[in-house]
mmCIF file with all atom_site columns, C-alpha atoms in Angstrom:
data_model
loop_
_atom_site.group_PDB
_atom_site.id
_atom_site.type_symbol
_atom_site.label_atom_id
_atom_site.label_alt_id
_atom_site.label_comp_id
_atom_site.label_asym_id
_atom_site.label_entity_id
_atom_site.label_seq_id
_atom_site.pdbx_PDB_ins_code
_atom_site.Cartn_x
_atom_site.Cartn_y
_atom_site.Cartn_z
_atom_site.occupancy
_atom_site.B_iso_or_equiv
_atom_site.pdbx_formal_charge
_atom_site.auth_seq_id
_atom_site.auth_comp_id
_atom_site.auth_asym_id
_atom_site.auth_atom_id
_atom_site.pdbx_PDB_model_num
ATOM 1   C CA . GLY A 1 1   ? 37.465 -195.766 20.131  1.00 0.00 ? 1259 GLY A CA 1
ATOM 2   C CA . GLN A 1 2   ? 40.396 -195.559 18.207  1.00 0.00 ? 1260 GLN A CA 1
ATOM 3   C CA . GLN A 1 3   ? 41.867 -192.163 17.261  1.00 0.00 ? 1261 GLN A CA 1
ATOM 4   C CA . VAL A 1 4   ? 44.542 -191.540 14.364  1.00 0.00 ? 1262 VAL A CA 1
ATOM 5   C CA . MET A 1 5   ? 46.072 -188.012 14.472  1.00 0.00 ? 1263 MET A CA 1
ATOM 6   C CA . GLN A 1 6   ? 48.551 -186.610 11.869  1.00 0.00 ? 1264 GLN A CA 1
ATOM 7   C CA . ILE A 1 7   ? 50.839 -183.937 12.138  1.00 0.00 ? 1265 ILE A CA 1
ATOM 8   C CA . PRO A 1 8   ? 51.311 -181.254 10.572  1.00 0.00 ? 1266 PRO A CA 1
ATOM 9   C CA . GLN A 1 9   ? 47.785 -180.712 8.981   1.00 0.00 ? 1267 GLN A CA 1
ATOM 10  C CA . TYR A 1 10  ? 49.307 -178.454 6.340   1.00 0.00 ? 1268 TYR A CA 1
ATOM 11  C CA . GLN A 1 11  ? 52.981 -178.040 4.562   1.00 0.00 ? 1269 GLN A CA 1
ATOM 12  C CA . HIS A 1 12  ? 54.490 -175.778 1.796   1.00 0.00 ? 1270 HIS A CA 1
ATOM 13  C CA . VAL A 1 13  ? 57.846 -176.816 0.767   1.00 0.00 ? 1271 VAL A CA 1
ATOM 14  C CA . GLN A 1 14  ? 59.927 -175.425 -2.359  1.00 0.00 ? 1272 GLN A CA 1
ATOM 15  C CA . GLU A 1 15  ? 60.488 -177.751 -5.170  1.00 0.00 ? 1273 GLU A CA 1
ATOM 16  C CA . GLY A 1 16  ? 63.277 -180.131 -4.049  1.00 0.00 ? 1274 GLY A CA 1
ATOM 17  C CA . GLU A 1 17  ? 62.930 -179.770 -0.453  1.00 0.00 ? 1275 GLU A CA 1
ATOM 18  C CA . ASP A 1 18  ? 62.357 -182.864 2.098   1.00 0.00 ? 1276 ASP A CA 1
ATOM 19  C CA . PHE A 1 19  ? 58.924 -183.413 3.327   1.00 0.00 ? 1277 PHE A CA 1
ATOM 20  C CA . THR A 1 20  ? 57.655 -185.736 6.527   1.00 0.00 ? 1278 THR A CA 1
ATOM 21  C CA . THR A 1 21  ? 54.199 -186.237 7.708   1.00 0.00 ? 1279 THR A CA 1
ATOM 22  C CA . TYR A 1 22  ? 53.645 -188.110 11.285  1.00 0.00 ? 1280 TYR A CA 1
ATOM 23  C CA . CYS A 1 23  ? 51.040 -190.174 12.192  1.00 0.00 ? 1281 CYS A CA 1
ATOM 24  C CA . ASN A 1 24  ? 50.114 -191.147 15.792  1.00 0.00 ? 1282 ASN A CA 1
ATOM 25  C CA . SER A 1 25  ? 47.481 -193.911 16.939  1.00 0.00 ? 1283 SER A CA 1
ATOM 26  C CA . SER A 1 26  ? 45.656 -193.710 20.419  1.00 0.00 ? 1284 SER A CA 1
ATOM 27  C CA . THR A 1 27  ? 45.965 -197.373 20.210  1.00 0.00 ? 1285 THR A CA 1
ATOM 28  C CA . THR A 1 28  ? 48.136 -200.517 19.006  1.00 0.00 ? 1286 THR A CA 1
ATOM 29  C CA . LEU A 1 29  ? 47.877 -201.164 15.373  1.00 0.00 ? 1287 LEU A CA 1
ATOM 30  C CA . SER A 1 30  ? 47.953 -204.566 13.707  1.00 0.00 ? 1288 SER A CA 1
ATOM 31  C CA . ASN A 1 31  ? 49.360 -202.650 10.609  1.00 0.00 ? 1289 ASN A CA 1
ATOM 32  C CA . ILE A 1 32  ? 49.348 -199.121 9.116   1.00 0.00 ? 1290 ILE A CA 1
ATOM 33  C CA . GLN A 1 33  ? 48.331 -198.151 5.542   1.00 0.00 ? 1291 GLN A CA 1
ATOM 34  C CA . TRP A 1 34  ? 49.149 -194.957 3.764   1.00 0.00 ? 1292 TRP A CA 1
ATOM 35  C CA . TYR A 1 35  ? 47.157 -193.383 0.828   1.00 0.00 ? 1293 TYR A CA 1
ATOM 36  C CA . LYS A 1 36  ? 47.761 -190.089 -1.370  1.00 0.00 ? 1294 LYS A CA 1
ATOM 37  C CA . GLN A 1 37  ? 44.913 -188.141 -2.188  1.00 0.00 ? 1295 GLN A CA 1
ATOM 38  C CA . ARG A 1 38  ? 45.328 -185.408 -5.278  1.00 0.00 ? 1296 ARG A CA 1
ATOM 39  C CA . PRO A 1 39  ? 43.162 -182.600 -5.391  1.00 0.00 ? 1297 PRO A CA 1
ATOM 40  C CA . GLY A 1 40  ? 39.854 -183.369 -6.418  1.00 0.00 ? 1298 GLY A CA 1
ATOM 41  C CA . GLY A 1 41  ? 40.569 -187.141 -6.664  1.00 0.00 ? 1299 GLY A CA 1
ATOM 42  C CA . HIS A 1 42  ? 39.900 -190.272 -4.335  1.00 0.00 ? 1300 HIS A CA 1
ATOM 43  C CA . PRO A 1 43  ? 42.496 -192.028 -1.829  1.00 0.00 ? 1301 PRO A CA 1
ATOM 44  C CA . VAL A 1 44  ? 44.852 -193.944 -3.691  1.00 0.00 ? 1302 VAL A CA 1
ATOM 45  C CA . PHE A 1 45  ? 46.657 -196.991 -1.726  1.00 0.00 ? 1303 PHE A CA 1
ATOM 46  C CA . LEU A 1 46  ? 50.532 -196.477 -1.431  1.00 0.00 ? 1304 LEU A CA 1
ATOM 47  C CA . ILE A 1 47  ? 51.843 -199.146 1.172   1.00 0.00 ? 1305 ILE A CA 1
ATOM 48  C CA . GLN A 1 48  ? 51.063 -200.969 4.086   1.00 0.00 ? 1306 GLN A CA 1
ATOM 49  C CA . LEU A 1 49  ? 53.351 -201.298 7.001   1.00 0.00 ? 1307 LEU A CA 1
ATOM 50  C CA . VAL A 1 50  ? 52.898 -204.660 9.647   1.00 0.00 ? 1308 VAL A CA 1
ATOM 51  C CA . LYS A 1 51  ? 56.093 -205.209 11.470  1.00 0.00 ? 1309 LYS A CA 1
ATOM 52  C CA . SER A 1 52  ? 57.498 -203.076 14.422  1.00 0.00 ? 1310 SER A CA 1
ATOM 53  C CA . GLY A 1 53  ? 59.836 -200.694 13.562  1.00 0.00 ? 1311 GLY A CA 1
ATOM 54  C CA . GLU A 1 54  ? 59.503 -201.739 9.677   1.00 0.00 ? 1312 GLU A CA 1
ATOM 55  C CA . VAL A 1 55  ? 61.075 -199.303 7.288   1.00 0.00 ? 1313 VAL A CA 1
ATOM 56  C CA . LYS A 1 56  ? 59.899 -199.406 3.459   1.00 0.00 ? 1314 LYS A CA 1
ATOM 57  C CA . LYS A 1 57  ? 61.075 -197.304 0.388   1.00 0.00 ? 1315 LYS A CA 1
ATOM 58  C CA . GLN A 1 58  ? 59.273 -196.492 -2.803  1.00 0.00 ? 1316 GLN A CA 1
ATOM 59  C CA . LYS A 1 59  ? 61.572 -194.375 -5.061  1.00 0.00 ? 1317 LYS A CA 1
ATOM 60  C CA . ARG A 1 60  ? 61.626 -191.096 -2.897  1.00 0.00 ? 1318 ARG A CA 1
ATOM 61  C CA . LEU A 1 61  ? 59.334 -192.105 -0.146  1.00 0.00 ? 1319 LEU A CA 1
ATOM 62  C CA . THR A 1 62  ? 60.189 -193.664 2.784   1.00 0.00 ? 1320 THR A CA 1
ATOM 63  C CA . PHE A 1 63  ? 57.917 -195.126 5.128   1.00 0.00 ? 1321 PHE A CA 1
ATOM 64  C CA . GLN A 1 64  ? 58.661 -195.957 8.781   1.00 0.00 ? 1322 GLN A CA 1
ATOM 65  C CA . PHE A 1 65  ? 56.377 -198.213 11.409  1.00 0.00 ? 1323 PHE A CA 1
ATOM 66  C CA . GLY A 1 66  ? 57.463 -197.414 15.058  1.00 0.00 ? 1324 GLY A CA 1
ATOM 67  C CA . GLU A 1 67  ? 58.660 -199.924 17.492  1.00 0.00 ? 1325 GLU A CA 1
ATOM 68  C CA . ALA A 1 68  ? 55.460 -199.991 19.505  1.00 0.00 ? 1326 ALA A CA 1
ATOM 69  C CA . LYS A 1 69  ? 53.477 -199.983 16.570  1.00 0.00 ? 1327 LYS A CA 1
ATOM 70  C CA . LYS A 1 70  ? 51.325 -196.707 17.331  1.00 0.00 ? 1328 LYS A CA 1
ATOM 71  C CA . ASN A 1 71  ? 53.091 -194.190 15.324  1.00 0.00 ? 1329 ASN A CA 1
ATOM 72  C CA . SER A 1 72  ? 54.513 -193.806 11.594  1.00 0.00 ? 1330 SER A CA 1
ATOM 73  C CA . SER A 1 73  ? 55.899 -191.478 9.218   1.00 0.00 ? 1331 SER A CA 1
ATOM 74  C CA . LEU A 1 74  ? 56.174 -190.735 5.634   1.00 0.00 ? 1332 LEU A CA 1
ATOM 75  C CA . HIS A 1 75  ? 59.107 -188.968 4.329   1.00 0.00 ? 1333 HIS A CA 1
ATOM 76  C CA . ILE A 1 76  ? 59.397 -187.607 0.680   1.00 0.00 ? 1334 ILE A CA 1
ATOM 77  C CA . THR A 1 77  ? 62.894 -186.758 -0.263  1.00 0.00 ? 1335 THR A CA 1
ATOM 78  C CA . ALA A 1 78  ? 63.748 -183.719 -2.821  1.00 0.00 ? 1336 ALA A CA 1
ATOM 79  C CA . THR A 1 79  ? 59.939 -182.953 -3.328  1.00 0.00 ? 1337 THR A CA 1
ATOM 80  C CA . GLN A 1 80  ? 58.570 -182.727 -6.803  1.00 0.00 ? 1338 GLN A CA 1
ATOM 81  C CA . THR A 1 81  ? 55.422 -180.863 -8.167  1.00 0.00 ? 1339 THR A CA 1
ATOM 82  C CA . THR A 1 82  ? 53.859 -184.410 -8.855  1.00 0.00 ? 1340 THR A CA 1
ATOM 83  C CA . ASP A 1 83  ? 53.937 -184.891 -5.228  1.00 0.00 ? 1341 ASP A CA 1
ATOM 84  C CA . VAL A 1 84  ? 51.293 -182.192 -4.292  1.00 0.00 ? 1342 VAL A CA 1
ATOM 85  C CA . GLY A 1 85  ? 48.213 -183.861 -2.603  1.00 0.00 ? 1343 GLY A CA 1
ATOM 86  C CA . THR A 1 86  ? 47.029 -184.921 0.840   1.00 0.00 ? 1344 THR A CA 1
ATOM 87  C CA . TYR A 1 87  ? 48.648 -187.932 2.479   1.00 0.00 ? 1345 TYR A CA 1
ATOM 88  C CA . PHE A 1 88  ? 46.627 -189.908 4.874   1.00 0.00 ? 1346 PHE A CA 1
ATOM 89  C CA . CYS A 1 89  ? 47.671 -192.577 7.174   1.00 0.00 ? 1347 CYS A CA 1
ATOM 90  C CA . ALA A 1 90  ? 44.925 -195.359 8.309   1.00 0.00 ? 1348 ALA A CA 1
ATOM 91  C CA . GLY A 1 91  ? 45.294 -197.388 11.349  1.00 0.00 ? 1349 GLY A CA 1
ATOM 92  C CA . ASP A 1 92  ? 44.058 -200.978 11.125  1.00 0.00 ? 1350 ASP A CA 1
ATOM 93  C CA . ARG A 1 93  ? 42.716 -202.005 14.168  1.00 0.00 ? 1351 ARG A CA 1
ATOM 94  C CA . PRO A 1 94  ? 44.125 -205.520 16.037  1.00 0.00 ? 1352 PRO A CA 1
ATOM 95  C CA . SER A 1 95  ? 40.804 -207.482 15.862  1.00 0.00 ? 1353 SER A CA 1
ATOM 96  C CA . GLY A 1 96  ? 40.068 -210.565 14.503  1.00 0.00 ? 1354 GLY A CA 1
ATOM 97  C CA . SER A 1 97  ? 37.291 -208.767 12.383  1.00 0.00 ? 1355 SER A CA 1
ATOM 98  C CA . ALA A 1 98  ? 37.640 -208.055 8.605   1.00 0.00 ? 1356 ALA A CA 1
ATOM 99  C CA . ARG A 1 99  ? 39.827 -204.987 7.924   1.00 0.00 ? 1357 ARG A CA 1
ATOM 100 C CA . GLN A 1 100 ? 38.771 -201.929 9.209   1.00 0.00 ? 1358 GLN A CA 1
ATOM 101 C CA . LEU A 1 101 ? 40.686 -198.581 8.783   1.00 0.00 ? 1359 LEU A CA 1
ATOM 102 C CA . THR A 1 102 ? 40.344 -195.460 10.971  1.00 0.00 ? 1360 THR A CA 1
ATOM 103 C CA . PHE A 1 103 ? 42.188 -192.701 8.967   1.00 0.00 ? 1361 PHE A CA 1
ATOM 104 C CA . GLY A 1 104 ? 44.111 -189.719 10.126  1.00 0.00 ? 1362 GLY A CA 1
ATOM 105 C CA . SER A 1 105 ? 42.909 -186.131 9.230   1.00 0.00 ? 1363 SER A CA 1
ATOM 106 C CA . GLY A 1 106 ? 45.931 -185.970 6.798   1.00 0.00 ? 1364 GLY A CA 1
ATOM 107 C CA . THR A 1 107 ? 48.690 -183.479 5.782   1.00 0.00 ? 1365 THR A CA 1
ATOM 108 C CA . GLN A 1 108 ? 48.063 -181.287 2.740   1.00 0.00 ? 1366 GLN A CA 1
ATOM 109 C CA . LEU A 1 109 ? 51.379 -180.919 0.944   1.00 0.00 ? 1367 LEU A CA 1
ATOM 110 C CA . THR A 1 110 ? 51.919 -178.141 -1.372  1.00 0.00 ? 1368 THR A CA 1
ATOM 111 C CA . VAL A 1 111 ? 55.151 -177.909 -3.588  1.00 0.00 ? 1369 VAL A CA 1
ATOM 112 C CA . LEU A 1 112 ? 56.140 -174.666 -5.041  1.00 0.00 ? 1370 LEU A CA 1
ATOM 113 C CA . PRO A 1 113 ? 58.085 -174.853 -8.324  1.00 0.00 ? 1371 PRO A CA 1
ATOM 114 C CA . GLU B 2 1   ? 40.561 -203.910 -14.948 1.00 0.00 ? 103  GLU B CA 1
ATOM 115 C CA . ALA B 2 2   ? 37.435 -201.755 -14.111 1.00 0.00 ? 104  ALA B CA 1
ATOM 116 C CA . GLY B 2 3   ? 37.611 -199.544 -11.168 1.00 0.00 ? 105  GLY B CA 1
ATOM 117 C CA . VAL B 2 4   ? 35.105 -198.783 -8.503  1.00 0.00 ? 106  VAL B CA 1
ATOM 118 C CA . ALA B 2 5   ? 32.090 -196.926 -9.890  1.00 0.00 ? 107  ALA B CA 1
ATOM 119 C CA . GLN B 2 6   ? 29.951 -194.713 -8.403  1.00 0.00 ? 108  GLN B CA 1
ATOM 120 C CA . SER B 2 7   ? 26.901 -192.485 -9.428  1.00 0.00 ? 109  SER B CA 1
ATOM 121 C CA . PRO B 2 8   ? 26.025 -189.508 -9.388  1.00 0.00 ? 110  PRO B CA 1
ATOM 122 C CA . ARG B 2 9   ? 29.075 -187.855 -9.123  1.00 0.00 ? 111  ARG B CA 1
ATOM 123 C CA . TYR B 2 10  ? 27.178 -184.561 -7.597  1.00 0.00 ? 112  TYR B CA 1
ATOM 124 C CA . LYS B 2 11  ? 24.309 -183.831 -5.866  1.00 0.00 ? 113  LYS B CA 1
ATOM 125 C CA . ILE B 2 12  ? 22.634 -180.901 -4.657  1.00 0.00 ? 114  ILE B CA 1
ATOM 126 C CA . ILE B 2 13  ? 19.609 -181.174 -2.407  1.00 0.00 ? 115  ILE B CA 1
ATOM 127 C CA . GLU B 2 14  ? 17.727 -179.363 0.210   1.00 0.00 ? 116  GLU B CA 1
ATOM 128 C CA . LYS B 2 15  ? 17.473 -180.221 3.596   1.00 0.00 ? 117  LYS B CA 1
ATOM 129 C CA . ARG B 2 16  ? 14.951 -182.551 4.784   1.00 0.00 ? 118  ARG B CA 1
ATOM 130 C CA . GLN B 2 17  ? 15.041 -184.230 1.172   1.00 0.00 ? 119  GLN B CA 1
ATOM 131 C CA . SER B 2 18  ? 15.990 -187.693 0.526   1.00 0.00 ? 120  SER B CA 1
ATOM 132 C CA . VAL B 2 19  ? 19.169 -188.823 -1.759  1.00 0.00 ? 121  VAL B CA 1
ATOM 133 C CA . ALA B 2 20  ? 20.506 -192.216 -2.836  1.00 0.00 ? 122  ALA B CA 1
ATOM 134 C CA . PHE B 2 21  ? 24.184 -193.323 -3.971  1.00 0.00 ? 123  PHE B CA 1
ATOM 135 C CA . TRP B 2 22  ? 25.124 -196.291 -5.789  1.00 0.00 ? 124  TRP B CA 1
ATOM 136 C CA . CYS B 2 23  ? 28.311 -198.227 -6.066  1.00 0.00 ? 125  CYS B CA 1
ATOM 137 C CA . ASN B 2 24  ? 29.673 -201.164 -8.003  1.00 0.00 ? 126  ASN B CA 1
ATOM 138 C CA . PRO B 2 25  ? 32.749 -202.393 -6.630  1.00 0.00 ? 127  PRO B CA 1
ATOM 139 C CA . ILE B 2 26  ? 35.470 -203.983 -8.614  1.00 0.00 ? 128  ILE B CA 1
ATOM 140 C CA . SER B 2 27  ? 34.762 -207.486 -9.943  1.00 0.00 ? 129  SER B CA 1
ATOM 141 C CA . GLY B 2 28  ? 35.255 -210.158 -7.311  1.00 0.00 ? 130  GLY B CA 1
ATOM 142 C CA . HIS B 2 29  ? 35.815 -207.915 -4.253  1.00 0.00 ? 131  HIS B CA 1
ATOM 143 C CA . ALA B 2 30  ? 33.824 -209.243 -1.501  1.00 0.00 ? 132  ALA B CA 1
ATOM 144 C CA . THR B 2 31  ? 34.162 -206.310 1.053   1.00 0.00 ? 133  THR B CA 1
ATOM 145 C CA . LEU B 2 32  ? 32.741 -203.326 0.287   1.00 0.00 ? 134  LEU B CA 1
ATOM 146 C CA . TYR B 2 33  ? 32.624 -200.012 2.218   1.00 0.00 ? 135  TYR B CA 1
ATOM 147 C CA . TRP B 2 34  ? 30.788 -196.791 2.180   1.00 0.00 ? 136  TRP B CA 1
ATOM 148 C CA . TYR B 2 35  ? 32.858 -193.550 3.674   1.00 0.00 ? 137  TYR B CA 1
ATOM 149 C CA . GLN B 2 36  ? 31.965 -190.123 4.297   1.00 0.00 ? 138  GLN B CA 1
ATOM 150 C CA . GLN B 2 37  ? 34.857 -187.652 3.774   1.00 0.00 ? 139  GLN B CA 1
ATOM 151 C CA . ILE B 2 38  ? 33.947 -184.172 4.938   1.00 0.00 ? 140  ILE B CA 1
ATOM 152 C CA . LEU B 2 39  ? 36.345 -181.356 3.733   1.00 0.00 ? 141  LEU B CA 1
ATOM 153 C CA . GLY B 2 40  ? 39.522 -181.223 5.261   1.00 0.00 ? 142  GLY B CA 1
ATOM 154 C CA . GLN B 2 41  ? 39.178 -184.111 6.953   1.00 0.00 ? 143  GLN B CA 1
ATOM 155 C CA . GLY B 2 42  ? 40.333 -187.995 6.462   1.00 0.00 ? 144  GLY B CA 1
ATOM 156 C CA . PRO B 2 43  ? 37.452 -190.323 5.260   1.00 0.00 ? 145  PRO B CA 1
ATOM 157 C CA . LYS B 2 44  ? 35.319 -191.625 7.867   1.00 0.00 ? 146  LYS B CA 1
ATOM 158 C CA . LEU B 2 45  ? 34.002 -195.640 7.291   1.00 0.00 ? 147  LEU B CA 1
ATOM 159 C CA . LEU B 2 46  ? 30.200 -195.638 7.806   1.00 0.00 ? 148  LEU B CA 1
ATOM 160 C CA . ILE B 2 47  ? 29.586 -199.115 6.719   1.00 0.00 ? 149  ILE B CA 1
ATOM 161 C CA . GLN B 2 48  ? 31.665 -202.045 5.754   1.00 0.00 ? 150  GLN B CA 1
ATOM 162 C CA . PHE B 2 49  ? 29.895 -205.050 4.071   1.00 0.00 ? 151  PHE B CA 1
ATOM 163 C CA . GLN B 2 50  ? 31.293 -208.531 3.249   1.00 0.00 ? 152  GLN B CA 1
ATOM 164 C CA . ASN B 2 51  ? 29.579 -210.232 0.433   1.00 0.00 ? 153  ASN B CA 1
ATOM 165 C CA . ASN B 2 52  ? 25.787 -209.173 1.505   1.00 0.00 ? 154  ASN B CA 1
ATOM 166 C CA . GLY B 2 53  ? 26.039 -209.472 5.185   1.00 0.00 ? 155  GLY B CA 1
ATOM 167 C CA . VAL B 2 54  ? 27.180 -205.821 7.448   1.00 0.00 ? 156  VAL B CA 1
ATOM 168 C CA . VAL B 2 55  ? 30.345 -206.164 9.002   1.00 0.00 ? 157  VAL B CA 1
ATOM 169 C CA . ASP B 2 56  ? 30.365 -202.781 10.731  1.00 0.00 ? 158  ASP B CA 1
ATOM 170 C CA . ASP B 2 57  ? 27.717 -200.117 10.921  1.00 0.00 ? 159  ASP B CA 1
ATOM 171 C CA . SER B 2 58  ? 28.949 -198.480 14.329  1.00 0.00 ? 160  SER B CA 1
ATOM 172 C CA . GLN B 2 59  ? 29.572 -194.972 12.912  1.00 0.00 ? 161  GLN B CA 1
ATOM 173 C CA . LEU B 2 60  ? 26.481 -195.103 10.668  1.00 0.00 ? 162  LEU B CA 1
ATOM 174 C CA . PRO B 2 61  ? 23.617 -192.531 11.996  1.00 0.00 ? 163  PRO B CA 1
ATOM 175 C CA . LYS B 2 62  ? 21.076 -195.183 11.609  1.00 0.00 ? 164  LYS B CA 1
ATOM 176 C CA . ASP B 2 63  ? 18.204 -192.794 12.374  1.00 0.00 ? 165  ASP B CA 1
ATOM 177 C CA . ARG B 2 64  ? 18.866 -191.536 9.075   1.00 0.00 ? 166  ARG B CA 1
ATOM 178 C CA . PHE B 2 65  ? 21.428 -193.168 6.998   1.00 0.00 ? 167  PHE B CA 1
ATOM 179 C CA . SER B 2 66  ? 20.904 -196.948 5.606   1.00 0.00 ? 168  SER B CA 1
ATOM 180 C CA . ALA B 2 67  ? 22.788 -199.026 3.101   1.00 0.00 ? 169  ALA B CA 1
ATOM 181 C CA . GLU B 2 68  ? 22.232 -202.351 1.644   1.00 0.00 ? 170  GLU B CA 1
ATOM 182 C CA . ARG B 2 69  ? 24.084 -204.770 -0.961  1.00 0.00 ? 171  ARG B CA 1
ATOM 183 C CA . LEU B 2 70  ? 21.467 -207.457 -1.361  1.00 0.00 ? 172  LEU B CA 1
ATOM 184 C CA . LYS B 2 71  ? 23.245 -209.460 -3.915  1.00 0.00 ? 173  LYS B CA 1
ATOM 185 C CA . GLY B 2 72  ? 26.734 -209.403 -2.878  1.00 0.00 ? 174  GLY B CA 1
ATOM 186 C CA . VAL B 2 73  ? 27.622 -206.857 -5.480  1.00 0.00 ? 175  VAL B CA 1
ATOM 187 C CA . ASP B 2 74  ? 26.511 -203.100 -6.120  1.00 0.00 ? 176  ASP B CA 1
ATOM 188 C CA . SER B 2 75  ? 25.606 -201.123 -3.051  1.00 0.00 ? 177  SER B CA 1
ATOM 189 C CA . THR B 2 76  ? 23.486 -198.299 -2.288  1.00 0.00 ? 178  THR B CA 1
ATOM 190 C CA . LEU B 2 77  ? 23.511 -195.676 0.413   1.00 0.00 ? 179  LEU B CA 1
ATOM 191 C CA . LYS B 2 78  ? 20.711 -193.779 1.359   1.00 0.00 ? 180  LYS B CA 1
ATOM 192 C CA . ILE B 2 79  ? 20.213 -190.560 3.303   1.00 0.00 ? 181  ILE B CA 1
ATOM 193 C CA . GLN B 2 80  ? 16.636 -189.639 4.627   1.00 0.00 ? 182  GLN B CA 1
ATOM 194 C CA . PRO B 2 81  ? 16.269 -186.876 5.787   1.00 0.00 ? 183  PRO B CA 1
ATOM 195 C CA . ALA B 2 82  ? 19.349 -185.101 4.980   1.00 0.00 ? 184  ALA B CA 1
ATOM 196 C CA . LYS B 2 83  ? 21.010 -182.322 7.211   1.00 0.00 ? 185  LYS B CA 1
ATOM 197 C CA . LEU B 2 84  ? 23.183 -179.593 6.332   1.00 0.00 ? 186  LEU B CA 1
ATOM 198 C CA . GLU B 2 85  ? 26.161 -181.465 8.081   1.00 0.00 ? 187  GLU B CA 1
ATOM 199 C CA . ASP B 2 86  ? 25.687 -184.199 5.632   1.00 0.00 ? 188  ASP B CA 1
ATOM 200 C CA . SER B 2 87  ? 27.312 -182.105 2.828   1.00 0.00 ? 189  SER B CA 1
ATOM 201 C CA . ALA B 2 88  ? 30.464 -184.272 1.958   1.00 0.00 ? 190  ALA B CA 1
ATOM 202 C CA . VAL B 2 89  ? 32.045 -186.361 -0.565  1.00 0.00 ? 191  VAL B CA 1
ATOM 203 C CA . TYR B 2 90  ? 30.760 -190.196 -0.297  1.00 0.00 ? 192  TYR B CA 1
ATOM 204 C CA . LEU B 2 91  ? 33.257 -192.762 -0.896  1.00 0.00 ? 193  LEU B CA 1
ATOM 205 C CA . CYS B 2 92  ? 32.787 -196.266 -1.589  1.00 0.00 ? 194  CYS B CA 1
ATOM 206 C CA . ALA B 2 93  ? 35.478 -198.766 -1.899  1.00 0.00 ? 195  ALA B CA 1
ATOM 207 C CA . SER B 2 94  ? 36.479 -202.201 -2.511  1.00 0.00 ? 196  SER B CA 1
ATOM 208 C CA . SER B 2 95  ? 39.241 -204.301 -1.248  1.00 0.00 ? 197  SER B CA 1
ATOM 209 C CA . ALA B 2 96  ? 41.232 -207.585 -2.230  1.00 0.00 ? 198  ALA B CA 1
ATOM 210 C CA . TRP B 2 97  ? 44.568 -209.254 -1.233  1.00 0.00 ? 199  TRP B CA 1
ATOM 211 C CA . ASN B 2 98  ? 47.741 -207.653 -3.097  1.00 0.00 ? 200  ASN B CA 1
ATOM 212 C CA . PRO B 2 99  ? 50.331 -210.254 -3.086  1.00 0.00 ? 201  PRO B CA 1
ATOM 213 C CA . GLY B 2 100 ? 52.559 -207.693 -4.177  1.00 0.00 ? 202  GLY B CA 1
ATOM 214 C CA . GLN B 2 101 ? 52.361 -205.651 -1.326  1.00 0.00 ? 203  GLN B CA 1
ATOM 215 C CA . GLY B 2 102 ? 51.390 -208.181 1.078   1.00 0.00 ? 204  GLY B CA 1
ATOM 216 C CA . ALA B 2 103 ? 48.133 -206.097 2.026   1.00 0.00 ? 205  ALA B CA 1
ATOM 217 C CA . TYR B 2 104 ? 44.444 -205.946 1.755   1.00 0.00 ? 206  TYR B CA 1
ATOM 218 C CA . GLU B 2 105 ? 44.487 -203.016 -0.802  1.00 0.00 ? 207  GLU B CA 1
ATOM 219 C CA . GLN B 2 106 ? 41.521 -200.656 -0.463  1.00 0.00 ? 208  GLN B CA 1
ATOM 220 C CA . TYR B 2 107 ? 40.177 -199.357 -4.227  1.00 0.00 ? 209  TYR B CA 1
ATOM 221 C CA . PHE B 2 108 ? 38.148 -196.087 -3.858  1.00 0.00 ? 210  PHE B CA 1
ATOM 222 C CA . GLY B 2 109 ? 35.456 -194.802 -6.338  1.00 0.00 ? 211  GLY B CA 1
ATOM 223 C CA . PRO B 2 110 ? 35.548 -191.193 -7.615  1.00 0.00 ? 212  PRO B CA 1
ATOM 224 C CA . GLY B 2 111 ? 32.882 -190.331 -4.892  1.00 0.00 ? 213  GLY B CA 1
ATOM 225 C CA . THR B 2 112 ? 29.532 -188.696 -4.976  1.00 0.00 ? 214  THR B CA 1
ATOM 226 C CA . ARG B 2 113 ? 29.690 -184.937 -3.936  1.00 0.00 ? 215  ARG B CA 1
ATOM 227 C CA . LEU B 2 114 ? 26.869 -184.296 -1.899  1.00 0.00 ? 216  LEU B CA 1
ATOM 228 C CA . THR B 2 115 ? 25.857 -180.403 -1.100  1.00 0.00 ? 217  THR B CA 1
ATOM 229 C CA . VAL B 2 116 ? 22.859 -180.067 1.147   1.00 0.00 ? 218  VAL B CA 1
ATOM 230 C CA . THR B 2 117 ? 21.124 -176.626 1.040   1.00 0.00 ? 219  THR B CA 1
#
């Protein structure tokens, strides 16, 4: 079955430093979504990438989708304490069925003030 | 608009007991999902409904788990009998097209934290 892996599993940064998490799929994806889960909370949708090589930005967050549509990254510039949480990528399989996401294991970000 | 509602928020049971979780999706959302999230892992899809029909239940342990969405709105997930390894947060989500994002966005409920002792 489809597998989605994320690295690193944990990341501690000093406030103001940059942060990057990487996502790799065992199969080609039709699209990839990114979610953020605050401690004790539930996943919240951030963005979806569809096109090969696509890059999208949301303020300090930059999302990239690989040319082969099998990997993706999320980069946060100048982290803030509000960025604390676990970031998940979720790959959408290229089938004709309704959307089904396979989530990665997540990267837990800690921002030290 | 109101979000995805789930109850109960917490449940503690002994192994071999039964438990049921309830979910009410966002009004108008045809697709409903149940996920299992074990501590330190990403959500794992258990079952996906489109209206009241099952789209995918390939990862649902059918010998002990069951789910239904009889009227195409709210849904229940049941575990009978529970095992220690079922301890997890059970998340319900519903999805709809977000034209601003150009994507089917999943909206998650707060989850039910199940502890099996």
